[in-house]
PDB file of N, CA and C in Angstrom:
ATOM      1  N   MET A  13      44.541 -15.608 -40.915  1.00 44.00           N
ATOM      2  CA  MET A  13      43.448 -16.536 -41.109  1.00 44.00           C
ATOM      3  C   MET A  13      43.505 -17.062 -42.546  1.00 44.00           C
ATOM      4  N   LEU A  14      43.248 -18.346 -42.712  1.00 50.00           N
ATOM      5  CA  LEU A  14      43.261 -18.958 -44.025  1.00 50.00           C
ATOM      6  C   LEU A  14      42.014 -18.561 -44.814  1.00 50.00           C
ATOM      7  N   LEU A  15      42.118 -18.626 -46.128  1.00 55.00           N
ATOM      8  CA  LEU A  15      40.978 -18.270 -46.962  1.00 55.00           C
ATOM      9  C   LEU A  15      39.797 -19.208 -46.751  1.00 55.00           C
ATOM     10  N   ASN A  16      40.082 -20.484 -46.506  1.00 72.00           N
ATOM     11  CA  ASN A  16      38.999 -21.436 -46.316  1.00 72.00           C
ATOM     12  C   ASN A  16      38.639 -21.618 -44.841  1.00 72.00           C
ATOM     13  N   GLU A  17      39.053 -20.708 -44.006  1.00 82.00           N
ATOM     14  CA  GLU A  17      38.760 -20.765 -42.577  1.00 82.00           C
ATOM     15  C   GLU A  17      37.300 -20.405 -42.338  1.00 82.00           C
ATOM     16  N   ILE A  18      36.610 -21.241 -41.581  1.00 91.00           N
ATOM     17  CA  ILE A  18      35.218 -20.984 -41.229  1.00 91.00           C
ATOM     18  C   ILE A  18      35.109 -21.045 -39.714  1.00 91.00           C
ATOM     19  N   PRO A  19      35.057 -19.884 -39.060  1.00 92.00           N
ATOM     20  CA  PRO A  19      35.023 -19.880 -37.593  1.00 92.00           C
ATOM     21  C   PRO A  19      33.683 -20.355 -37.045  1.00 92.00           C
ATOM     22  N   TRP A  20      33.751 -20.968 -35.866  1.00 91.00           N
ATOM     23  CA  TRP A  20      32.537 -21.351 -35.169  1.00 91.00           C
ATOM     24  C   TRP A  20      32.054 -20.172 -34.348  1.00 91.00           C
ATOM     25  N   THR A  21      30.771 -20.102 -34.136  1.00 91.00           N
ATOM     26  CA  THR A  21      30.199 -19.036 -33.316  1.00 91.00           C
ATOM     27  C   THR A  21      30.723 -19.133 -31.891  1.00 91.00           C
ATOM     28  N   ILE A  22      30.807 -20.366 -31.390  1.00 92.00           N
ATOM     29  CA  ILE A  22      31.295 -20.605 -30.027  1.00 92.00           C
ATOM     30  C   ILE A  22      32.447 -21.595 -30.096  1.00 92.00           C
ATOM     31  N   PRO A  23      33.682 -21.166 -29.799  1.00 93.00           N
ATOM     32  CA  PRO A  23      34.813 -22.099 -29.777  1.00 93.00           C
ATOM     33  C   PRO A  23      34.586 -23.176 -28.713  1.00 93.00           C
ATOM     34  N   LEU A  24      35.309 -24.275 -28.835  1.00 94.00           N
ATOM     35  CA  LEU A  24      35.194 -25.312 -27.819  1.00 94.00           C
ATOM     36  C   LEU A  24      36.571 -25.778 -27.395  1.00 94.00           C
ATOM     37  N   THR A  25      36.635 -26.275 -26.162  1.00 96.00           N
ATOM     38  CA  THR A  25      37.880 -26.779 -25.604  1.00 96.00           C
ATOM     39  C   THR A  25      37.674 -28.238 -25.239  1.00 96.00           C
ATOM     40  N   VAL A  26      38.654 -29.060 -25.579  1.00 95.00           N
ATOM     41  CA  VAL A  26      38.585 -30.502 -25.369  1.00 95.00           C
ATOM     42  C   VAL A  26      39.738 -30.930 -24.471  1.00 95.00           C
ATOM     43  N   ARG A  27      39.462 -31.870 -23.569  1.00 94.00           N
ATOM     44  CA  ARG A  27      40.528 -32.441 -22.738  1.00 94.00           C
ATOM     45  C   ARG A  27      41.060 -33.665 -23.480  1.00 94.00           C
ATOM     46  N   LEU A  28      42.330 -33.593 -23.868  1.00 91.00           N
ATOM     47  CA  LEU A  28      42.967 -34.674 -24.609  1.00 91.00           C
ATOM     48  C   LEU A  28      43.257 -35.851 -23.689  1.00 91.00           C
ATOM     49  N   SER A  29      43.568 -36.999 -24.290  1.00 85.00           N
ATOM     50  CA  SER A  29      43.810 -38.204 -23.500  1.00 85.00           C
ATOM     51  C   SER A  29      45.032 -38.085 -22.590  1.00 85.00           C
ATOM     52  N   ASN A  30      45.965 -37.171 -22.902  1.00 88.00           N
ATOM     53  CA  ASN A  30      47.140 -36.976 -22.049  1.00 88.00           C
ATOM     54  C   ASN A  30      46.882 -35.976 -20.916  1.00 88.00           C
ATOM     55  N   GLY A  31      45.651 -35.459 -20.824  1.00 90.00           N
ATOM     56  CA  GLY A  31      45.285 -34.530 -19.759  1.00 90.00           C
ATOM     57  C   GLY A  31      45.361 -33.066 -20.129  1.00 90.00           C
ATOM     58  N   LEU A  32      46.044 -32.751 -21.221  1.00 93.00           N
ATOM     59  CA  LEU A  32      46.126 -31.363 -21.675  1.00 93.00           C
ATOM     60  C   LEU A  32      44.814 -30.959 -22.336  1.00 93.00           C
ATOM     61  N   THR A  33      44.609 -29.666 -22.488  1.00 94.00           N
ATOM     62  CA  THR A  33      43.426 -29.181 -23.184  1.00 94.00           C
ATOM     63  C   THR A  33      43.834 -28.526 -24.494  1.00 94.00           C
ATOM     64  N   HIS A  34      42.906 -28.533 -25.434  1.00 95.00           N
ATOM     65  CA  HIS A  34      43.147 -27.929 -26.745  1.00 95.00           C
ATOM     66  C   HIS A  34      41.859 -27.213 -27.148  1.00 95.00           C
ATOM     67  N   SER A  35      41.986 -25.974 -27.601  1.00 95.00           N
ATOM     68  CA  SER A  35      40.821 -25.190 -28.023  1.00 95.00           C
ATOM     69  C   SER A  35      40.727 -25.171 -29.537  1.00 95.00           C
ATOM     70  N   PHE A  36      39.495 -25.205 -30.023  1.00 96.00           N
ATOM     71  CA  PHE A  36      39.215 -25.188 -31.449  1.00 96.00           C
ATOM     72  C   PHE A  36      38.227 -24.068 -31.725  1.00 96.00           C
ATOM     73  N   ALA A  37      38.552 -23.215 -32.681  1.00 95.00           N
ATOM     74  CA  ALA A  37      37.704 -22.067 -32.995  1.00 95.00           C
ATOM     75  C   ALA A  37      37.111 -22.129 -34.393  1.00 95.00           C
ATOM     76  N   SER A  38      37.472 -23.168 -35.161  1.00 96.00           N
ATOM     77  CA  SER A  38      37.008 -23.199 -36.541  1.00 96.00           C
ATOM     78  C   SER A  38      36.943 -24.620 -37.086  1.00 96.00           C
ATOM     79  N   VAL A  39      36.273 -24.739 -38.206  1.00 96.00           N
ATOM     80  CA  VAL A  39      36.160 -26.020 -38.897  1.00 96.00           C
ATOM     81  C   VAL A  39      37.541 -26.491 -39.338  1.00 96.00           C
ATOM     82  N   TYR A  40      38.344 -25.591 -39.885  1.00 96.00           N
ATOM     83  CA  TYR A  40      39.671 -25.977 -40.370  1.00 96.00           C
ATOM     84  C   TYR A  40      40.544 -26.525 -39.235  1.00 96.00           C
ATOM     85  N   GLU A  41      40.521 -25.878 -38.085  1.00 96.00           N
ATOM     86  CA  GLU A  41      41.313 -26.360 -36.946  1.00 96.00           C
ATOM     87  C   GLU A  41      40.885 -27.765 -36.532  1.00 96.00           C
ATOM     88  N   ALA A  42      39.580 -28.006 -36.524  1.00 97.00           N
ATOM     89  CA  ALA A  42      39.072 -29.327 -36.154  1.00 97.00           C
ATOM     90  C   ALA A  42      39.507 -30.375 -37.175  1.00 97.00           C
ATOM     91  N   LEU A  43      39.356 -30.079 -38.462  1.00 96.00           N
ATOM     92  CA  LEU A  43      39.742 -31.037 -39.495  1.00 96.00           C
ATOM     93  C   LEU A  43      41.241 -31.305 -39.464  1.00 96.00           C
ATOM     94  N   ASP A  44      42.039 -30.283 -39.280  1.00 95.00           N
ATOM     95  CA  ASP A  44      43.489 -30.461 -39.184  1.00 95.00           C
ATOM     96  C   ASP A  44      43.832 -31.394 -38.024  1.00 95.00           C
ATOM     97  N   PHE A  45      43.178 -31.212 -36.898  1.00 96.00           N
ATOM     98  CA  PHE A  45      43.415 -32.072 -35.739  1.00 96.00           C
ATOM     99  C   PHE A  45      42.963 -33.501 -36.032  1.00 96.00           C
ATOM    100  N   LEU A  46      41.788 -33.646 -36.637  1.00 96.00           N
ATOM    101  CA  LEU A  46      41.279 -34.977 -36.976  1.00 96.00           C
ATOM    102  C   LEU A  46      42.238 -35.716 -37.912  1.00 96.00           C
ATOM    103  N   GLU A  47      42.778 -35.027 -38.878  1.00 94.00           N
ATOM    104  CA  GLU A  47      43.615 -35.672 -39.887  1.00 94.00           C
ATOM    105  C   GLU A  47      45.064 -35.865 -39.456  1.00 94.00           C
ATOM    106  N   ASN A  48      45.557 -35.045 -38.525  1.00 94.00           N
ATOM    107  CA  ASN A  48      46.982 -35.093 -38.206  1.00 94.00           C
ATOM    108  C   ASN A  48      47.332 -35.469 -36.772  1.00 94.00           C
ATOM    109  N   GLU A  49      46.409 -35.304 -35.842  1.00 92.00           N
ATOM    110  CA  GLU A  49      46.752 -35.545 -34.440  1.00 92.00           C
ATOM    111  C   GLU A  49      45.771 -36.453 -33.706  1.00 92.00           C
ATOM    112  N   TRP A  50      44.787 -36.961 -34.391  1.00 92.00           N
ATOM    113  CA  TRP A  50      43.735 -37.743 -33.766  1.00 92.00           C
ATOM    114  C   TRP A  50      44.288 -39.044 -33.199  1.00 92.00           C
ATOM    115  N   PRO A  51      43.950 -39.384 -31.950  1.00 86.00           N
ATOM    116  CA  PRO A  51      44.498 -40.598 -31.327  1.00 86.00           C
ATOM    117  C   PRO A  51      43.931 -41.893 -31.903  1.00 86.00           C
ATOM    118  N   LEU A  52      42.693 -41.894 -32.377  1.00 78.00           N
ATOM    119  CA  LEU A  52      42.058 -43.097 -32.929  1.00 78.00           C
ATOM    120  C   LEU A  52      41.613 -42.812 -34.349  1.00 78.00           C
ATOM    121  N   ARG A  53      42.246 -43.411 -35.318  1.00 78.00           N
ATOM    122  CA  ARG A  53      41.898 -43.131 -36.715  1.00 78.00           C
ATOM    123  C   ARG A  53      40.817 -44.090 -37.207  1.00 78.00           C
ATOM    124  N   ARG A  54      39.852 -44.312 -36.337  1.00 84.00           N
ATOM    125  CA  ARG A  54      38.728 -45.164 -36.713  1.00 84.00           C
ATOM    126  C   ARG A  54      37.531 -44.762 -35.865  1.00 84.00           C
ATOM    127  N   GLY A  55      36.422 -45.314 -36.217  1.00 90.00           N
ATOM    128  CA  GLY A  55      35.215 -45.020 -35.466  1.00 90.00           C
ATOM    129  C   GLY A  55      34.204 -44.325 -36.345  1.00 90.00           C
ATOM    130  N   GLU A  56      32.959 -44.648 -36.130  1.00 94.00           N
ATOM    131  CA  GLU A  56      31.879 -44.082 -36.930  1.00 94.00           C
ATOM    132  C   GLU A  56      31.812 -42.564 -36.801  1.00 94.00           C
ATOM    133  N   ARG A  57      31.934 -42.064 -35.590  1.00 96.00           N
ATOM    134  CA  ARG A  57      31.825 -40.617 -35.375  1.00 96.00           C
ATOM    135  C   ARG A  57      33.061 -39.874 -35.892  1.00 96.00           C
ATOM    136  N   TYR A  58      34.225 -40.506 -35.787  1.00 96.00           N
ATOM    137  CA  TYR A  58      35.441 -39.915 -36.348  1.00 96.00           C
ATOM    138  C   TYR A  58      35.280 -39.731 -37.860  1.00 96.00           C
ATOM    139  N   GLU A  59      34.871 -40.788 -38.539  1.00 96.00           N
ATOM    140  CA  GLU A  59      34.725 -40.729 -39.993  1.00 96.00           C
ATOM    141  C   GLU A  59      33.662 -39.706 -40.395  1.00 96.00           C
ATOM    142  N   ARG A  60      32.582 -39.649 -39.643  1.00 97.00           N
ATOM    143  CA  ARG A  60      31.536 -38.661 -39.936  1.00 97.00           C
ATOM    144  C   ARG A  60      32.061 -37.243 -39.731  1.00 97.00           C
ATOM    145  N   ALA A  61      32.845 -37.031 -38.677  1.00 97.00           N
ATOM    146  CA  ALA A  61      33.389 -35.698 -38.415  1.00 97.00           C
ATOM    147  C   ALA A  61      34.318 -35.248 -39.540  1.00 97.00           C
ATOM    148  N   VAL A  62      35.157 -36.142 -40.025  1.00 97.00           N
ATOM    149  CA  VAL A  62      36.049 -35.790 -41.136  1.00 97.00           C
ATOM    150  C   VAL A  62      35.239 -35.417 -42.367  1.00 97.00           C
ATOM    151  N   ARG A  63      34.258 -36.248 -42.709  1.00 97.00           N
ATOM    152  CA  ARG A  63      33.418 -35.954 -43.886  1.00 97.00           C
ATOM    153  C   ARG A  63      32.672 -34.632 -43.716  1.00 97.00           C
ATOM    154  N   THR A  64      32.101 -34.431 -42.550  1.00 97.00           N
ATOM    155  CA  THR A  64      31.291 -33.235 -42.312  1.00 97.00           C
ATOM    156  C   THR A  64      32.149 -31.973 -42.319  1.00 97.00           C
ATOM    157  N   CYS A  65      33.323 -32.030 -41.719  1.00 97.00           N
ATOM    158  CA  CYS A  65      34.216 -30.866 -41.736  1.00 97.00           C
ATOM    159  C   CYS A  65      34.650 -30.530 -43.161  1.00 97.00           C
ATOM    160  N   ARG A  66      34.956 -31.547 -43.953  1.00 95.00           N
ATOM    161  CA  ARG A  66      35.335 -31.296 -45.354  1.00 95.00           C
ATOM    162  C   ARG A  66      34.178 -30.658 -46.115  1.00 95.00           C
ATOM    163  N   ARG A  67      32.974 -31.159 -45.881  1.00 96.00           N
ATOM    164  CA  ARG A  67      31.799 -30.584 -46.547  1.00 96.00           C
ATOM    165  C   ARG A  67      31.576 -29.138 -46.108  1.00 96.00           C
ATOM    166  N   ALA A  68      31.804 -28.859 -44.832  1.00 96.00           N
ATOM    167  CA  ALA A  68      31.630 -27.482 -44.342  1.00 96.00           C
ATOM    168  C   ALA A  68      32.651 -26.546 -44.994  1.00 96.00           C
ATOM    169  N   LEU A  69      33.875 -27.011 -45.144  1.00 94.00           N
ATOM    170  CA  LEU A  69      34.892 -26.174 -45.786  1.00 94.00           C
ATOM    171  C   LEU A  69      34.566 -25.914 -47.258  1.00 94.00           C
ATOM    172  N   ASN A  70      33.810 -26.824 -47.859  1.00 93.00           N
ATOM    173  CA  ASN A  70      33.373 -26.647 -49.250  1.00 93.00           C
ATOM    174  C   ASN A  70      32.008 -25.970 -49.344  1.00 93.00           C
ATOM    175  N   ARG A  71      31.544 -25.444 -48.201  1.00 92.00           N
ATOM    176  CA  ARG A  71      30.279 -24.707 -48.121  1.00 92.00           C
ATOM    177  C   ARG A  71      29.071 -25.574 -48.492  1.00 92.00           C
ATOM    178  N   MET A  72      29.163 -26.871 -48.199  1.00 95.00           N
ATOM    179  CA  MET A  72      28.075 -27.794 -48.498  1.00 95.00           C
ATOM    180  C   MET A  72      27.312 -28.199 -47.241  1.00 95.00           C
ATOM    181  N   THR A  73      27.857 -27.864 -46.077  1.00 95.00           N
ATOM    182  CA  THR A  73      27.254 -28.187 -44.784  1.00 95.00           C
ATOM    183  C   THR A  73      27.490 -27.000 -43.861  1.00 95.00           C
ATOM    184  N   PRO A  74      26.522 -26.657 -43.016  1.00 96.00           N
ATOM    185  CA  PRO A  74      26.736 -25.553 -42.065  1.00 96.00           C
ATOM    186  C   PRO A  74      27.866 -25.866 -41.076  1.00 96.00           C
ATOM    187  N   ALA A  75      28.589 -24.832 -40.690  1.00 96.00           N
ATOM    188  CA  ALA A  75      29.686 -24.990 -39.734  1.00 96.00           C
ATOM    189  C   ALA A  75      29.193 -25.570 -38.410  1.00 96.00           C
ATOM    190  N   ALA A  76      27.980 -25.222 -38.005  1.00 96.00           N
ATOM    191  CA  ALA A  76      27.433 -25.731 -36.742  1.00 96.00           C
ATOM    192  C   ALA A  76      27.264 -27.249 -36.785  1.00 96.00           C
ATOM    193  N   VAL A  77      26.930 -27.793 -37.939  1.00 97.00           N
ATOM    194  CA  VAL A  77      26.787 -29.248 -38.080  1.00 97.00           C
ATOM    195  C   VAL A  77      28.163 -29.905 -37.957  1.00 97.00           C
ATOM    196  N   ALA A  78      29.174 -29.306 -38.560  1.00 97.00           N
ATOM    197  CA  ALA A  78      30.535 -29.829 -38.444  1.00 97.00           C
ATOM    198  C   ALA A  78      31.008 -29.777 -36.995  1.00 97.00           C
ATOM    199  N   ARG A  79      30.654 -28.712 -36.287  1.00 97.00           N
ATOM    200  CA  ARG A  79      31.036 -28.578 -34.877  1.00 97.00           C
ATOM    201  C   ARG A  79      30.424 -29.705 -34.050  1.00 97.00           C
ATOM    202  N   GLU A  80      29.149 -29.991 -34.265  1.00 97.00           N
ATOM    203  CA  GLU A  80      28.477 -31.063 -33.534  1.00 97.00           C
ATOM    204  C   GLU A  80      29.082 -32.425 -33.867  1.00 97.00           C
ATOM    205  N   ALA A  81      29.433 -32.643 -35.123  1.00 98.00           N
ATOM    206  CA  ALA A  81      30.066 -33.900 -35.519  1.00 98.00           C
ATOM    207  C   ALA A  81      31.435 -34.037 -34.854  1.00 98.00           C
ATOM    208  N   PHE A  82      32.173 -32.941 -34.769  1.00 97.00           N
ATOM    209  CA  PHE A  82      33.486 -32.968 -34.112  1.00 97.00           C
ATOM    210  C   PHE A  82      33.329 -33.278 -32.625  1.00 97.00           C
ATOM    211  N   ILE A  83      32.342 -32.682 -31.980  1.00 97.00           N
ATOM    212  CA  ILE A  83      32.093 -32.955 -30.563  1.00 97.00           C
ATOM    213  C   ILE A  83      31.791 -34.439 -30.366  1.00 97.00           C
ATOM    214  N   ALA A  84      30.946 -35.004 -31.226  1.00 96.00           N
ATOM    215  CA  ALA A  84      30.603 -36.425 -31.117  1.00 96.00           C
ATOM    216  C   ALA A  84      31.842 -37.300 -31.277  1.00 96.00           C
ATOM    217  N   ALA A  85      32.732 -36.943 -32.201  1.00 96.00           N
ATOM    218  CA  ALA A  85      33.962 -37.712 -32.396  1.00 96.00           C
ATOM    219  C   ALA A  85      34.863 -37.617 -31.164  1.00 96.00           C
ATOM    220  N   CYS A  86      34.929 -36.435 -30.574  1.00 95.00           N
ATOM    221  CA  CYS A  86      35.729 -36.264 -29.359  1.00 95.00           C
ATOM    222  C   CYS A  86      35.212 -37.155 -28.235  1.00 95.00           C
ATOM    223  N   LEU A  87      33.907 -37.175 -28.066  1.00 94.00           N
ATOM    224  CA  LEU A  87      33.316 -38.009 -27.015  1.00 94.00           C
ATOM    225  C   LEU A  87      33.557 -39.490 -27.295  1.00 94.00           C
ATOM    226  N   GLU A  88      33.448 -39.887 -28.555  1.00 93.00           N
ATOM    227  CA  GLU A  88      33.701 -41.275 -28.951  1.00 93.00           C
ATOM    228  C   GLU A  88      35.137 -41.677 -28.609  1.00 93.00           C
ATOM    229  N   ALA A  89      36.066 -40.740 -28.750  1.00 92.00           N
ATOM    230  CA  ALA A  89      37.488 -41.018 -28.493  1.00 92.00           C
ATOM    231  C   ALA A  89      37.868 -40.833 -27.029  1.00 92.00           C
ATOM    232  N   GLY A  90      36.880 -40.521 -26.177  1.00 92.00           N
ATOM    233  CA  GLY A  90      37.178 -40.347 -24.753  1.00 92.00           C
ATOM    234  C   GLY A  90      37.811 -39.016 -24.418  1.00 92.00           C
ATOM    235  N   MET A  91      37.518 -38.005 -25.228  1.00 93.00           N
ATOM    236  CA  MET A  91      38.046 -36.664 -25.002  1.00 93.00           C
ATOM    237  C   MET A  91      36.878 -35.726 -24.705  1.00 93.00           C
ATOM    238  N   PRO A  92      36.553 -35.523 -23.432  1.00 93.00           N
ATOM    239  CA  PRO A  92      35.392 -34.704 -23.075  1.00 93.00           C
ATOM    240  C   PRO A  92      35.629 -33.217 -23.313  1.00 93.00           C
ATOM    241  N   LEU A  93      34.523 -32.505 -23.446  1.00 93.00           N
ATOM    242  CA  LEU A  93      34.592 -31.052 -23.559  1.00 93.00           C
ATOM    243  C   LEU A  93      34.906 -30.456 -22.204  1.00 93.00           C
ATOM    244  N   VAL A  94      35.610 -29.356 -22.217  1.00 93.00           N
ATOM    245  CA  VAL A  94      35.914 -28.614 -21.002  1.00 93.00           C
ATOM    246  C   VAL A  94      35.018 -27.390 -21.008  1.00 93.00           C
ATOM    247  N   MET A  95      34.238 -27.254 -19.977  1.00 83.00           N
ATOM    248  CA  MET A  95      33.338 -26.108 -19.904  1.00 83.00           C
ATOM    249  C   MET A  95      34.131 -24.899 -19.410  1.00 83.00           C
ATOM    250  N   THR A  96      34.033 -23.816 -20.139  1.00 68.00           N
ATOM    251  CA  THR A  96      34.708 -22.584 -19.747  1.00 68.00           C
ATOM    252  C   THR A  96      33.654 -21.551 -19.396  1.00 68.00           C
ATOM    253  N   PRO A  97      33.913 -20.744 -18.391  1.00 62.00           N
ATOM    254  CA  PRO A  97      32.929 -19.718 -18.034  1.00 62.00           C
ATOM    255  C   PRO A  97      32.835 -18.675 -19.142  1.00 62.00           C
ATOM    256  N   PRO A  98      31.657 -18.102 -19.344  1.00 58.00           N
ATOM    257  CA  PRO A  98      31.518 -17.078 -20.387  1.00 58.00           C
ATOM    258  C   PRO A  98      32.389 -15.868 -20.072  1.00 58.00           C
ATOM    259  N   ALA A  99      32.911 -15.284 -21.123  1.00 59.00           N
ATOM    260  CA  ALA A  99      33.751 -14.097 -20.949  1.00 59.00           C
ATOM    261  C   ALA A  99      32.898 -12.948 -20.441  1.00 59.00           C
ATOM    262  N   GLN A 100      33.427 -12.228 -19.474  1.00 57.00           N
ATOM    263  CA  GLN A 100      32.695 -11.090 -18.938  1.00 57.00           C
ATOM    264  C   GLN A 100      33.079  -9.842 -19.708  1.00 57.00           C
ATOM    265  N   LYS A 101      32.077  -9.062 -20.037  1.00 57.00           N
ATOM    266  CA  LYS A 101      32.308  -7.823 -20.761  1.00 57.00           C
ATOM    267  C   LYS A 101      32.749  -6.746 -19.779  1.00 57.00           C
ATOM    268  N   PRO A 102      33.750  -5.958 -20.149  1.00 56.00           N
ATOM    269  CA  PRO A 102      34.173  -4.869 -19.260  1.00 56.00           C
ATOM    270  C   PRO A 102      33.078  -3.807 -19.173  1.00 56.00           C
ATOM    271  N   GLN A 103      32.960  -3.231 -18.025  1.00 57.00           N
ATOM    272  CA  GLN A 103      31.964  -2.179 -17.852  1.00 57.00           C
ATOM    273  C   GLN A 103      32.513  -0.897 -18.452  1.00 57.00           C
ATOM    274  N   THR A 104      31.660  -0.215 -19.224  1.00 57.00           N
ATOM    275  CA  THR A 104      32.113   0.992 -19.927  1.00 57.00           C
ATOM    276  C   THR A 104      31.557   2.262 -19.306  1.00 57.00           C
ATOM    277  N   GLY A 105      30.758   2.142 -18.274  1.00 53.00           N
ATOM    278  CA  GLY A 105      30.182   3.329 -17.631  1.00 53.00           C
ATOM    279  C   GLY A 105      31.238   4.095 -16.853  1.00 53.00           C
ATOM    280  N   THR A 106      31.002   5.357 -16.647  1.00 50.00           N
ATOM    281  CA  THR A 106      31.932   6.168 -15.870  1.00 50.00           C
ATOM    282  C   THR A 106      31.326   6.411 -14.491  1.00 50.00           C
ATOM    283  N   VAL A 107      32.201   6.536 -13.543  1.00 50.00           N
ATOM    284  CA  VAL A 107      31.766   6.809 -12.175  1.00 50.00           C
ATOM    285  C   VAL A 107      31.897   8.312 -11.950  1.00 50.00           C
ATOM    286  N   LYS A 108      30.813   8.930 -11.557  1.00 50.00           N
ATOM    287  CA  LYS A 108      30.851  10.372 -11.307  1.00 50.00           C
ATOM    288  C   LYS A 108      31.132  10.624  -9.834  1.00 50.00           C
ATOM    289  N   ALA A 109      31.965  11.586  -9.580  1.00 49.00           N
ATOM    290  CA  ALA A 109      32.305  11.936  -8.203  1.00 49.00           C
ATOM    291  C   ALA A 109      31.088  12.585  -7.540  1.00 49.00           C
ATOM    292  N   ALA A 110      30.916  12.270  -6.301  1.00 48.00           N
ATOM    293  CA  ALA A 110      29.778  12.867  -5.551  1.00 48.00           C
ATOM    294  C   ALA A 110      30.035  14.347  -5.364  1.00 48.00           C
ATOM    295  N   GLN A 111      29.015  15.118  -5.620  1.00 48.00           N
ATOM    296  CA  GLN A 111      29.147  16.578  -5.439  1.00 48.00           C
ATOM    297  C   GLN A 111      28.728  16.940  -4.037  1.00 48.00           C
ATOM    298  N   SER A 112      29.511  17.796  -3.394  1.00 47.00           N
ATOM    299  CA  SER A 112      29.116  18.242  -2.042  1.00 47.00           C
ATOM    300  C   SER A 112      28.438  19.602  -2.157  1.00 47.00           C
ATOM    301  N   ALA A 113      27.409  19.782  -1.404  1.00 45.00           N
ATOM    302  CA  ALA A 113      26.646  21.041  -1.471  1.00 45.00           C
ATOM    303  C   ALA A 113      26.834  21.903  -0.277  1.00 45.00           C
TER     304      ALA A 113
END
């Protein structure tokens, strides 16, 4: 993990314009994607997402605000979120054998 990595509480997955999906777990991952792989290098929400992610990495904006700005930019670019089912926690209880009397 990078020193300036700021993880999101809830990662998100986006469906890219080519049909593939990409998951993002942090502000840095989102900003890297915005700056290096973004399909549309314009748009009000795109520019806001870049600014907000940079501010979050500099601890000037909450990570949750950067996450919301990134989501808005994705929607603006026609890249919808992919809903994933919540992870199920493994059961830790033990099963006791029935005793016969």
